[in-house]
mmCIF file of C-alpha atoms and ligand atoms in Angstrom:
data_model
loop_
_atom_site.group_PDB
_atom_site.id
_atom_site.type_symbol
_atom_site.label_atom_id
_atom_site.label_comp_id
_atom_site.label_asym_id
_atom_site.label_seq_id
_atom_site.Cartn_x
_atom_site.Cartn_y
_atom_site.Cartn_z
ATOM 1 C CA UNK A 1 -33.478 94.770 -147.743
ATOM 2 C CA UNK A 2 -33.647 91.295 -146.386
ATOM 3 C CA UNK A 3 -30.338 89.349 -145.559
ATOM 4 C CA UNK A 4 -29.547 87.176 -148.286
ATOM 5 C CA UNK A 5 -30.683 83.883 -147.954
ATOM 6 C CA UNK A 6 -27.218 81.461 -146.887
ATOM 7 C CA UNK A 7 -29.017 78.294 -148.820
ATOM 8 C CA UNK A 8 -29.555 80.423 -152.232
ATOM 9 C CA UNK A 9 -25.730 81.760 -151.719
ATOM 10 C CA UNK A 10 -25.059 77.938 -151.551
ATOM 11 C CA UNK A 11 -26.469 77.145 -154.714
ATOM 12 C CA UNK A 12 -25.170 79.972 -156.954
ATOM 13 C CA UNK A 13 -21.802 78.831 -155.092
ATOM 14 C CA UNK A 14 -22.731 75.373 -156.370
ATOM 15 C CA UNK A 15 -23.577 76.609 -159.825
ATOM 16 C CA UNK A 16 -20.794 78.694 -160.444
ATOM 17 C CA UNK A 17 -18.690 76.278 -159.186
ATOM 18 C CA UNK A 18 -19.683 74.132 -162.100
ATOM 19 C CA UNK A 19 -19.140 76.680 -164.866
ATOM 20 C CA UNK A 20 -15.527 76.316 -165.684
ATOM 21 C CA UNK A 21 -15.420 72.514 -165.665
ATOM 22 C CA UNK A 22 -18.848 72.752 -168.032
ATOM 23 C CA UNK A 23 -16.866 75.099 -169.896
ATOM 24 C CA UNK A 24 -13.980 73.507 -170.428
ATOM 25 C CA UNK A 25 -15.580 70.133 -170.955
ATOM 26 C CA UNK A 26 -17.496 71.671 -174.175
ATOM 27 C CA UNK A 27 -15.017 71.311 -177.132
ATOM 28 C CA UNK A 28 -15.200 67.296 -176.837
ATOM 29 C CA UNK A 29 -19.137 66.787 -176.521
ATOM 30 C CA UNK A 30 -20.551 68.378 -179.386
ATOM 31 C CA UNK A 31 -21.987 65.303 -180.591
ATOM 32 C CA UNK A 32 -25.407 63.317 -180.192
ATOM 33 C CA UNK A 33 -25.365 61.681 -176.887
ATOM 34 C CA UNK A 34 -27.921 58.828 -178.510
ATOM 35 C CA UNK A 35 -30.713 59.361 -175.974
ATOM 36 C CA UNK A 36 -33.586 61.534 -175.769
ATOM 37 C CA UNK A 37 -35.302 63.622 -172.895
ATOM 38 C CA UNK A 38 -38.317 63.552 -171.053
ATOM 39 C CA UNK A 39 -39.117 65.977 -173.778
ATOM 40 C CA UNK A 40 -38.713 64.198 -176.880
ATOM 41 C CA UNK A 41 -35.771 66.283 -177.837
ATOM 42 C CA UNK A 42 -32.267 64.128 -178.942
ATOM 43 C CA UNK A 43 -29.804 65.327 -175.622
ATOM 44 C CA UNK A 44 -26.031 65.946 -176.422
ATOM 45 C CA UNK A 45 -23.414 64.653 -174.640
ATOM 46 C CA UNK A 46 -22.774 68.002 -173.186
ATOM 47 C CA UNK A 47 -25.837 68.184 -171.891
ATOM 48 C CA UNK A 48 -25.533 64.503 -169.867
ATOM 49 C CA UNK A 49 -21.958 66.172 -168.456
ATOM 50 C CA UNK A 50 -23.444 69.189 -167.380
ATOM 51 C CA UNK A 51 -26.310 67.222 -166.213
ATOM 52 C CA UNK A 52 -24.857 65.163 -163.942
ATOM 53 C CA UNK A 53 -22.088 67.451 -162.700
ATOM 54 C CA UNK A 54 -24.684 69.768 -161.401
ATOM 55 C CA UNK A 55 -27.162 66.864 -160.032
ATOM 56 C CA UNK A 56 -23.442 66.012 -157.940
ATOM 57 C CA UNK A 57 -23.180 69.384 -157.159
ATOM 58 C CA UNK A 58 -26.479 70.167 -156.042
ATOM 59 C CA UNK A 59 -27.753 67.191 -154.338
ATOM 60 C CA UNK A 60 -24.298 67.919 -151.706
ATOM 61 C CA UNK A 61 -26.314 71.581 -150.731
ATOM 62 C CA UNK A 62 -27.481 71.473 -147.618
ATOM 63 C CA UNK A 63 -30.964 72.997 -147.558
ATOM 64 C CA UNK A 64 -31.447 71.362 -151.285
ATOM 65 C CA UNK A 65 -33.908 68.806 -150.329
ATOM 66 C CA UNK A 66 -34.681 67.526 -154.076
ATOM 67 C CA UNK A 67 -32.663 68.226 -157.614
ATOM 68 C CA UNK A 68 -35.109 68.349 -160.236
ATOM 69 C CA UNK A 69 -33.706 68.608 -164.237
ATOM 70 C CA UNK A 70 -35.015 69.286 -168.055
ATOM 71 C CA UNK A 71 -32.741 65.891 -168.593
ATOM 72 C CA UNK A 72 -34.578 63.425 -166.019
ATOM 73 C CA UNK A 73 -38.112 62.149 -166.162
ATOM 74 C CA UNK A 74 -37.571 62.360 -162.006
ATOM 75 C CA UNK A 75 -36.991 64.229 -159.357
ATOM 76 C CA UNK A 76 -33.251 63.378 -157.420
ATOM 77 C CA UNK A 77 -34.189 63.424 -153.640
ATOM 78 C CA UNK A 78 -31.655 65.167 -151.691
ATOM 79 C CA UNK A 79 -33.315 64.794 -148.164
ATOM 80 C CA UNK A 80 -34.838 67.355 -146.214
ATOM 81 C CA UNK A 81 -38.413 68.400 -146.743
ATOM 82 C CA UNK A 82 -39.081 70.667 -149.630
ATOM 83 C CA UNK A 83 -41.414 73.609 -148.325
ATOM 84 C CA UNK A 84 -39.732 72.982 -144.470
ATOM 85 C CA UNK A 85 -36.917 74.310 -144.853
ATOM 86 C CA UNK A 86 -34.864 72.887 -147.731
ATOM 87 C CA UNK A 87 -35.228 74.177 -151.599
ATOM 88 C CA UNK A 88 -36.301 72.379 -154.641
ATOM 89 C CA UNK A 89 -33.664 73.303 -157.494
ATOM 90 C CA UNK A 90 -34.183 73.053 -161.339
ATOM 91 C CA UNK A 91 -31.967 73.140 -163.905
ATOM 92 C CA UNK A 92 -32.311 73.287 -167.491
ATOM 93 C CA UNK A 93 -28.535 72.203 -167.760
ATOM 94 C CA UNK A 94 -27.458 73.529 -171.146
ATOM 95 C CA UNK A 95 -29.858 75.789 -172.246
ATOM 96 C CA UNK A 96 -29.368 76.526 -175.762
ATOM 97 C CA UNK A 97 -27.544 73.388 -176.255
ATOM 98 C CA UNK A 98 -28.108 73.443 -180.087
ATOM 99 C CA UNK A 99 -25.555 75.573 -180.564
ATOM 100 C CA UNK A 100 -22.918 73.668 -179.319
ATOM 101 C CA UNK A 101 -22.079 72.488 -182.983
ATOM 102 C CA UNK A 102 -22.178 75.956 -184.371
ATOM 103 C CA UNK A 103 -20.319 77.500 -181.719
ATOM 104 C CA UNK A 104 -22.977 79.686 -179.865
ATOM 105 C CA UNK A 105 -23.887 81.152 -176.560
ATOM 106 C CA UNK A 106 -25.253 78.609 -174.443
ATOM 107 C CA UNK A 107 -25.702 78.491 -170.558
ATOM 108 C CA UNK A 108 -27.514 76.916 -167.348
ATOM 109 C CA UNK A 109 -30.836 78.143 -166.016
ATOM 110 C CA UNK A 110 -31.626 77.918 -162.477
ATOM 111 C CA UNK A 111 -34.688 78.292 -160.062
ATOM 112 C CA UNK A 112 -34.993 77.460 -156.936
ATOM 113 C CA UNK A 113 -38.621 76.505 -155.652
ATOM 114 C CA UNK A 114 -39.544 76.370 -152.044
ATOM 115 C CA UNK A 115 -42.466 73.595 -152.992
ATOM 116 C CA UNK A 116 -41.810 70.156 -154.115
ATOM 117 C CA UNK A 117 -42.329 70.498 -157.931
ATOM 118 C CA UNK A 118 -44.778 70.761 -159.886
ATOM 119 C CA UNK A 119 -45.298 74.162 -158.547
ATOM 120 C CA UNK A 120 -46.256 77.406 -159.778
ATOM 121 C CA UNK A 121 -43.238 80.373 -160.191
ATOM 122 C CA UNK A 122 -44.612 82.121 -157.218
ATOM 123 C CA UNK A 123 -42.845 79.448 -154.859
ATOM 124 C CA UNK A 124 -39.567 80.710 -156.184
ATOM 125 C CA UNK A 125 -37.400 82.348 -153.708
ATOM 126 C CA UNK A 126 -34.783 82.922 -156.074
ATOM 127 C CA UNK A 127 -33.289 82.204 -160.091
ATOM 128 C CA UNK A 128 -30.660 82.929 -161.886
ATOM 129 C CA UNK A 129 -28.852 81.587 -165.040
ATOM 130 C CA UNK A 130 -25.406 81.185 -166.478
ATOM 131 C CA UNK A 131 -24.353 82.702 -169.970
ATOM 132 C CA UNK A 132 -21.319 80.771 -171.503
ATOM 133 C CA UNK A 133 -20.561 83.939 -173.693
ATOM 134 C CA UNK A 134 -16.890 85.002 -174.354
ATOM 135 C CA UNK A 135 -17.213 85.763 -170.423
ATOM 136 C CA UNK A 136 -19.481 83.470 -168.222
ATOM 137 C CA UNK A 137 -21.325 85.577 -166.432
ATOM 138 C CA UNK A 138 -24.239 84.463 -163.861
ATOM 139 C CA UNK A 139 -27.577 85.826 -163.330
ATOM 140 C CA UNK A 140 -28.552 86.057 -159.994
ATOM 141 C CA UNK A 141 -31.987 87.539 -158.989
ATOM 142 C CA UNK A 142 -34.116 87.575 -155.380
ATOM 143 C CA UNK A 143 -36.152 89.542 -153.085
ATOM 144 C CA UNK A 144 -33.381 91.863 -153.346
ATOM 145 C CA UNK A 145 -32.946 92.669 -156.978
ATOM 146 C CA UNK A 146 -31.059 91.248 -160.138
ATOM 147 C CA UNK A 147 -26.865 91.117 -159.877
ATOM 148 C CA UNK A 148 -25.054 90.129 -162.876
ATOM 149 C CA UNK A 149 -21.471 88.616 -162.053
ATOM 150 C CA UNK A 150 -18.316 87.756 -163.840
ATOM 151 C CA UNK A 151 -17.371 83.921 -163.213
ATOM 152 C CA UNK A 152 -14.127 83.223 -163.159
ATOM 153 C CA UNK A 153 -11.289 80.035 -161.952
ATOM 154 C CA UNK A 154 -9.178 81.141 -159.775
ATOM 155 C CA UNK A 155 -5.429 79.497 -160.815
ATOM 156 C CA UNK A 156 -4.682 80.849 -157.379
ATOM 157 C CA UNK A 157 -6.779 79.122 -155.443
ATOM 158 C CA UNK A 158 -7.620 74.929 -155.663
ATOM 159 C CA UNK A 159 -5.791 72.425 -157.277
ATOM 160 C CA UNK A 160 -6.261 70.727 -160.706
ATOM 161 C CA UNK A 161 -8.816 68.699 -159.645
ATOM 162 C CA UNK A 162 -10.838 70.972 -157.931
ATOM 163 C CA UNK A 163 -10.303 74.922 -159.211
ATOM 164 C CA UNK A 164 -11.545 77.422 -156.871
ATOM 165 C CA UNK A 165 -13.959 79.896 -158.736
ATOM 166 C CA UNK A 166 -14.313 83.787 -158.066
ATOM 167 C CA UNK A 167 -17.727 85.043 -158.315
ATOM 168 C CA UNK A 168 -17.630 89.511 -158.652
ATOM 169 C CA UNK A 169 -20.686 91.247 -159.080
ATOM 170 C CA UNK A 170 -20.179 93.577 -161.858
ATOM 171 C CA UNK A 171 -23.534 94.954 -161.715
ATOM 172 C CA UNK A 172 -25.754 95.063 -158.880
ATOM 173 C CA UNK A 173 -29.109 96.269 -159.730
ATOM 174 C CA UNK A 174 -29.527 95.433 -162.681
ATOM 175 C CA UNK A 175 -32.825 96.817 -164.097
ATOM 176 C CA UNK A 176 -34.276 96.515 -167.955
ATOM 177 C CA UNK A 177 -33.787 99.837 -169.631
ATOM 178 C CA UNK A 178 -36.837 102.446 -169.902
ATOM 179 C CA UNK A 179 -36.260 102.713 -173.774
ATOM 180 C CA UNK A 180 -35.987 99.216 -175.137
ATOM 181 C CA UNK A 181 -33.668 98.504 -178.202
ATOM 182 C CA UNK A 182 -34.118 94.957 -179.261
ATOM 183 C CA UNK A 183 -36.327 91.776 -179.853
ATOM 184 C CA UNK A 184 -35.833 87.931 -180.625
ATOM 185 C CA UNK A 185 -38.913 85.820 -181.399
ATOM 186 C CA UNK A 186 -38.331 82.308 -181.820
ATOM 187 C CA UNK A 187 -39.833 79.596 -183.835
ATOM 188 C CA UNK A 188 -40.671 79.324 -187.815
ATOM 189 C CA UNK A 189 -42.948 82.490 -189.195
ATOM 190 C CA UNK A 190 -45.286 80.494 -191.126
ATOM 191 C CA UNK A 191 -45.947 78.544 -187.896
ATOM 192 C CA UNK A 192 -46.736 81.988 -186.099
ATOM 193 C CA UNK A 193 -50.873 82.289 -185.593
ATOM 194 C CA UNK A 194 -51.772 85.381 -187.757
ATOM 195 C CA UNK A 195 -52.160 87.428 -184.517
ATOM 196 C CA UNK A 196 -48.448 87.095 -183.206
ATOM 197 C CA UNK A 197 -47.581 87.838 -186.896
ATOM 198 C CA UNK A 198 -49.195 91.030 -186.372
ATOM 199 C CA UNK A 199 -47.753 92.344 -183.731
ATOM 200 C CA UNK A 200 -44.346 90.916 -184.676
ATOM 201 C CA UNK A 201 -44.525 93.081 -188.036
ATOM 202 C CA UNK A 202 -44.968 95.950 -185.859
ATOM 203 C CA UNK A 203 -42.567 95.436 -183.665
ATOM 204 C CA UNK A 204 -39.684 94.697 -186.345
ATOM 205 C CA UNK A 205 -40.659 98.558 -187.607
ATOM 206 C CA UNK A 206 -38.936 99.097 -184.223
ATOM 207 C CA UNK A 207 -36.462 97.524 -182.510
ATOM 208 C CA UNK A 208 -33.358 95.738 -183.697
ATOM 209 C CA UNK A 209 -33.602 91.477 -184.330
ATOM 210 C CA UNK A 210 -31.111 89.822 -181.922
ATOM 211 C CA UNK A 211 -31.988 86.602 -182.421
ATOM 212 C CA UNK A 212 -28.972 84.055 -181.293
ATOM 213 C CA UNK A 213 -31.394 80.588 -180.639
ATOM 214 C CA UNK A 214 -30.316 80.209 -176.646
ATOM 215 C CA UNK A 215 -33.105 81.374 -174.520
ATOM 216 C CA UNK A 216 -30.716 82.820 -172.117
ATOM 217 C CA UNK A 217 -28.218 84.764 -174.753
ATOM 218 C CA UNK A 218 -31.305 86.432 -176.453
ATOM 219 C CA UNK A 219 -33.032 87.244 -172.770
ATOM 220 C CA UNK A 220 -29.781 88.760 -171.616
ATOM 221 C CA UNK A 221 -29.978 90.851 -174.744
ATOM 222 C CA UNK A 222 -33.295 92.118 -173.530
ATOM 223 C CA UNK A 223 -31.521 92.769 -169.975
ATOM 224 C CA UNK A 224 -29.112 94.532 -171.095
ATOM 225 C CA UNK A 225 -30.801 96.971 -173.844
ATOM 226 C CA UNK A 226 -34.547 95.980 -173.298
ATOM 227 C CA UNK A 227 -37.253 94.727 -175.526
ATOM 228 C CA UNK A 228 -38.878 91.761 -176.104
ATOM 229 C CA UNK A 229 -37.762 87.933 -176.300
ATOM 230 C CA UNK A 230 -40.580 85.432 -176.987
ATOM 231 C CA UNK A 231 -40.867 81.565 -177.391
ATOM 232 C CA UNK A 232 -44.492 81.877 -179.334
ATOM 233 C CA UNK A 233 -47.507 79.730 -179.048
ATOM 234 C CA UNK A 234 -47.037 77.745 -182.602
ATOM 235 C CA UNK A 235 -50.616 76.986 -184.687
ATOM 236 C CA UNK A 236 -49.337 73.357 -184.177
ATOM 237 C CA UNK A 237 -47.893 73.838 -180.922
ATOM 238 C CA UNK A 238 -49.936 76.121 -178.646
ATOM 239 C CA UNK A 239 -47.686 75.130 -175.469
ATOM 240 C CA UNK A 240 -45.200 76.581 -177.557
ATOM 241 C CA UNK A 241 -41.387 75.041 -176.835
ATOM 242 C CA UNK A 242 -39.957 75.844 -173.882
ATOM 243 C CA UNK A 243 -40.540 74.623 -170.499
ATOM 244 C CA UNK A 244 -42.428 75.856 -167.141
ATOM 245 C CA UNK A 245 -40.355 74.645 -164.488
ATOM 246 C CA UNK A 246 -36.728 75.099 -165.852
ATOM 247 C CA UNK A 247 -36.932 77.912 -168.335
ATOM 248 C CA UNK A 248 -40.067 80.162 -168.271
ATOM 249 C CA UNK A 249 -40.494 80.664 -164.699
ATOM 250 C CA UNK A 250 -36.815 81.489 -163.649
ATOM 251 C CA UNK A 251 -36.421 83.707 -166.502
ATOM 252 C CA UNK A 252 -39.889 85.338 -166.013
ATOM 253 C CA UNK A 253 -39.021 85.887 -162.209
ATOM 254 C CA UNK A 254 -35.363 87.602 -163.070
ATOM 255 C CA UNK A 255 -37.137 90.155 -165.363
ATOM 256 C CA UNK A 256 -39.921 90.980 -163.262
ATOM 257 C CA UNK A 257 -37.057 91.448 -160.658
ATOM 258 C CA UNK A 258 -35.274 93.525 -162.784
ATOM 259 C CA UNK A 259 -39.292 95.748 -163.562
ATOM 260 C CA UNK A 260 -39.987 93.764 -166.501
ATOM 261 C CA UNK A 261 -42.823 91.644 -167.088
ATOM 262 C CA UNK A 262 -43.820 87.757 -168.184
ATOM 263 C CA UNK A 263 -46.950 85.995 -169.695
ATOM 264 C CA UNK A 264 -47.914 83.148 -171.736
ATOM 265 C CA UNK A 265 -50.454 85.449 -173.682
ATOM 266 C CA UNK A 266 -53.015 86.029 -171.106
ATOM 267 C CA UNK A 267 -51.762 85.306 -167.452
ATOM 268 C CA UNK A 268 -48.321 86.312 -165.509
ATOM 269 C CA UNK A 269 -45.967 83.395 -166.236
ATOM 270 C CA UNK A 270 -45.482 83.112 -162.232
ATOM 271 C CA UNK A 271 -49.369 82.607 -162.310
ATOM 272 C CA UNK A 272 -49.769 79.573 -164.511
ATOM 273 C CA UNK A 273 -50.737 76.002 -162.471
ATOM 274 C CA UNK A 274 -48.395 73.664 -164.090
ATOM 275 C CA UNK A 275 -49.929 69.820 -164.222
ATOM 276 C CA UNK A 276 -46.235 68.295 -164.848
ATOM 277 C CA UNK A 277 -42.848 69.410 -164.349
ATOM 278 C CA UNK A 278 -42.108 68.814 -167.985
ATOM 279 C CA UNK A 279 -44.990 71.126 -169.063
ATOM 280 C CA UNK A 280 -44.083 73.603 -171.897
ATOM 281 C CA UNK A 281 -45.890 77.026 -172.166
ATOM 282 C CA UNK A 282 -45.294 79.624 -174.418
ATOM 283 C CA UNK A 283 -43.164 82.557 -173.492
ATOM 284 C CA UNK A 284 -43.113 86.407 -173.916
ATOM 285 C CA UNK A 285 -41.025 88.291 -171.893
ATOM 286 C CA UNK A 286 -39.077 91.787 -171.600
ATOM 287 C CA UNK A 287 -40.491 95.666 -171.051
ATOM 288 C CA UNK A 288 -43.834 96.328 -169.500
ATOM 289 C CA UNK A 289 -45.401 97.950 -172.475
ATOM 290 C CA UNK A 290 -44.167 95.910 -174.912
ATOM 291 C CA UNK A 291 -45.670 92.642 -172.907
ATOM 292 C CA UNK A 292 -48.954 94.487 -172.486
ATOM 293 C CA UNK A 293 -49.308 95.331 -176.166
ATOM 294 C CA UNK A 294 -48.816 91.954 -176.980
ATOM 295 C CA UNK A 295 -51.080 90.900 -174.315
ATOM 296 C CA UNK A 296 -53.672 92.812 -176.217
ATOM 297 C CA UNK A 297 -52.607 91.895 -179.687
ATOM 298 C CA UNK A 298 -53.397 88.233 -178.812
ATOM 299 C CA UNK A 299 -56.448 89.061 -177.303
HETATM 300 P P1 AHM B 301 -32.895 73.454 -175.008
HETATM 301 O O1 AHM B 301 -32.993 73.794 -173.545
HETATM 302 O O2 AHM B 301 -33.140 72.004 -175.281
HETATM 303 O O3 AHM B 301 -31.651 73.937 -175.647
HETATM 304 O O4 AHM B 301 -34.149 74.167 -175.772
HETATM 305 C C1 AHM B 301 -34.496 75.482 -175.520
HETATM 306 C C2 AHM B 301 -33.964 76.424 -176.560
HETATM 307 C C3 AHM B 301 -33.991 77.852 -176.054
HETATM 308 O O5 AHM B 301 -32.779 78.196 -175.502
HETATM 309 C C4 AHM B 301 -34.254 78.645 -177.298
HETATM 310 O O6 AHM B 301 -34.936 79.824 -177.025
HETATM 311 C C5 AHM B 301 -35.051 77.705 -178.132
HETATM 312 O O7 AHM B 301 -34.785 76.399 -177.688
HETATM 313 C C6 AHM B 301 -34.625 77.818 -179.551
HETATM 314 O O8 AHM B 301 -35.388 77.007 -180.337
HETATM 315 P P2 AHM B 301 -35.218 77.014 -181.923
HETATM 316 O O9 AHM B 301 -33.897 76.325 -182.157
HETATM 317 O O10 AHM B 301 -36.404 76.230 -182.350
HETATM 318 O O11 AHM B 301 -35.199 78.455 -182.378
HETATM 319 MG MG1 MG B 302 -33.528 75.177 -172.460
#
């Protein structure tokens, strides 16, 4: 096993660092934050705190050498080259943010490039996401395997201002389960092509639905029990909804860590050449065979 990598420690430091002040920021920005993002989608004013909080965060890495975010048209430069020697980070801030006004699990996804984006997920040397659940736990995946920890402020440590956070791994390989137990496919049926249909119908014959609308509360589902999350190609919207750089890569990278598998229907996720950093691509993502049978069900 390779030594960990002291810049990717920096950043999950960075991130988890974050977690309780995102956290405890929550309750008061629930609302519309009366802009949208590079996306087209209206951003809450949660996601502008968590936002910028991490871009502050992130930028002060050494070894980060550019911040790149779901929320920002641009990349923030953070000197040092990307691809010699310093890291290109995305962030999807609040994944899931949607759920903020219904109370939901929510989190922060993470991948760190060593490219400048655009970039494919094959430049990642690491990724990793945090679940605001009733604990916030963080994802953390590499060369070396997939850790989930238990984030935590320390009242012991730090001041008001500034509360020192504990991060304890709680499970340190984690791996997706041989016989998998659940599924959660996004998106409206009717607007399914008849071919995902298909295969969903199937698969509802045998897993359980855990379906909770955050990419990174239904993927953990599929961590923890295994099975199948997807973000579908739509007949309207064949890029599906959710995006390359901050969502499908770093979560298709932690499963394959973890002996899962990730396409878009018909290539590896880590394979597909994105043309913009905001590109969307659909998503399918948990146990082997469940990926390649739907890999051949689209075919
Ligand atoms: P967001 O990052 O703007 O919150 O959008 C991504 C989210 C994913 O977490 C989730 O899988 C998907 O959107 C849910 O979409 P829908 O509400 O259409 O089911
Ligand atoms: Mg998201």
């Amino acid at each position: 096993m390779s030594d960990p990598d002291p810049i990717v420690e920096s950043v999950f430091d960075a991130v988890a660092a974050t977690a309780p002040e995102i956290r405890a920021a929550l309750p008061g920005r629930r609302v519309e934050s009366g802009t949208d993002n590079p996306s087209g989608e209206s951003v809450l004013a949660g996601d502008l705190y968590a936002d910028e909080l991490l871009a502050d965060a992130l930028t002060a890495v050494d070894g980060v050498g550019s911040f790149v975010s779901e929320e920002r048209e641009a990349a923030v430069d953070a000197g040092g080259a990307v691809g010699e020697g310093a890291y290109a980070v995305a962030i999807d801030p609040l994944d899931g943010s949607s759920n903020l006004r219904s109370n939901n699990a929510m989190g922060t996804v993470v991948g760190v490039y060593d490219a400048p984006l655009p970039a494919t997920g094959r430049d990642l040397v690491a990724a990793g996401y945090v679940l605001y659940g009733p604990i916030t736990t963080m994802i953390v995946a590499d060369d070396s395997g997939v850790r989930e920890e238990v984030v935590e402020a320390d009242p012991a440590v730090g001041d008001d201002d500034a509360p020192a956070v504990s991060r304890s791994v709680v499970e340190d390989d984690l791996r997706l389960p041989d016989d998998p137990l659940v599924y959660g496919f996004g998106g409206r049926v009717p607007d399914w092509p008849d071919a995902f249909t298909a295969y969903a119908r199937e698969i509802e014959d045998e897993l359980k639905l855990r379906y909770g609308g955050a990419m990174v509360g239904d993927v953990n589902q599929v961590l923890t029990y295994g099975g199948i999350f997807a973000y579908p190609a739509l007949v309207d919207a064949p890029e599906g909804k959710l995006r390359l750089s901050f969502e499908a890569n770093p979560i298709a990278y932690i499963v394959e860590r973890a002996g899962g598998a990730a396409t878009d229907g018909e290539t590896d996720i880590l394979d597909v050449e994105p043309e913009g950093v905001h590109d969307r691509v659909p998503l399918y993502v948990g146990n082997e065979g469940l990926v390649e049978r739907l890999q051949s069900a689209l075919d």
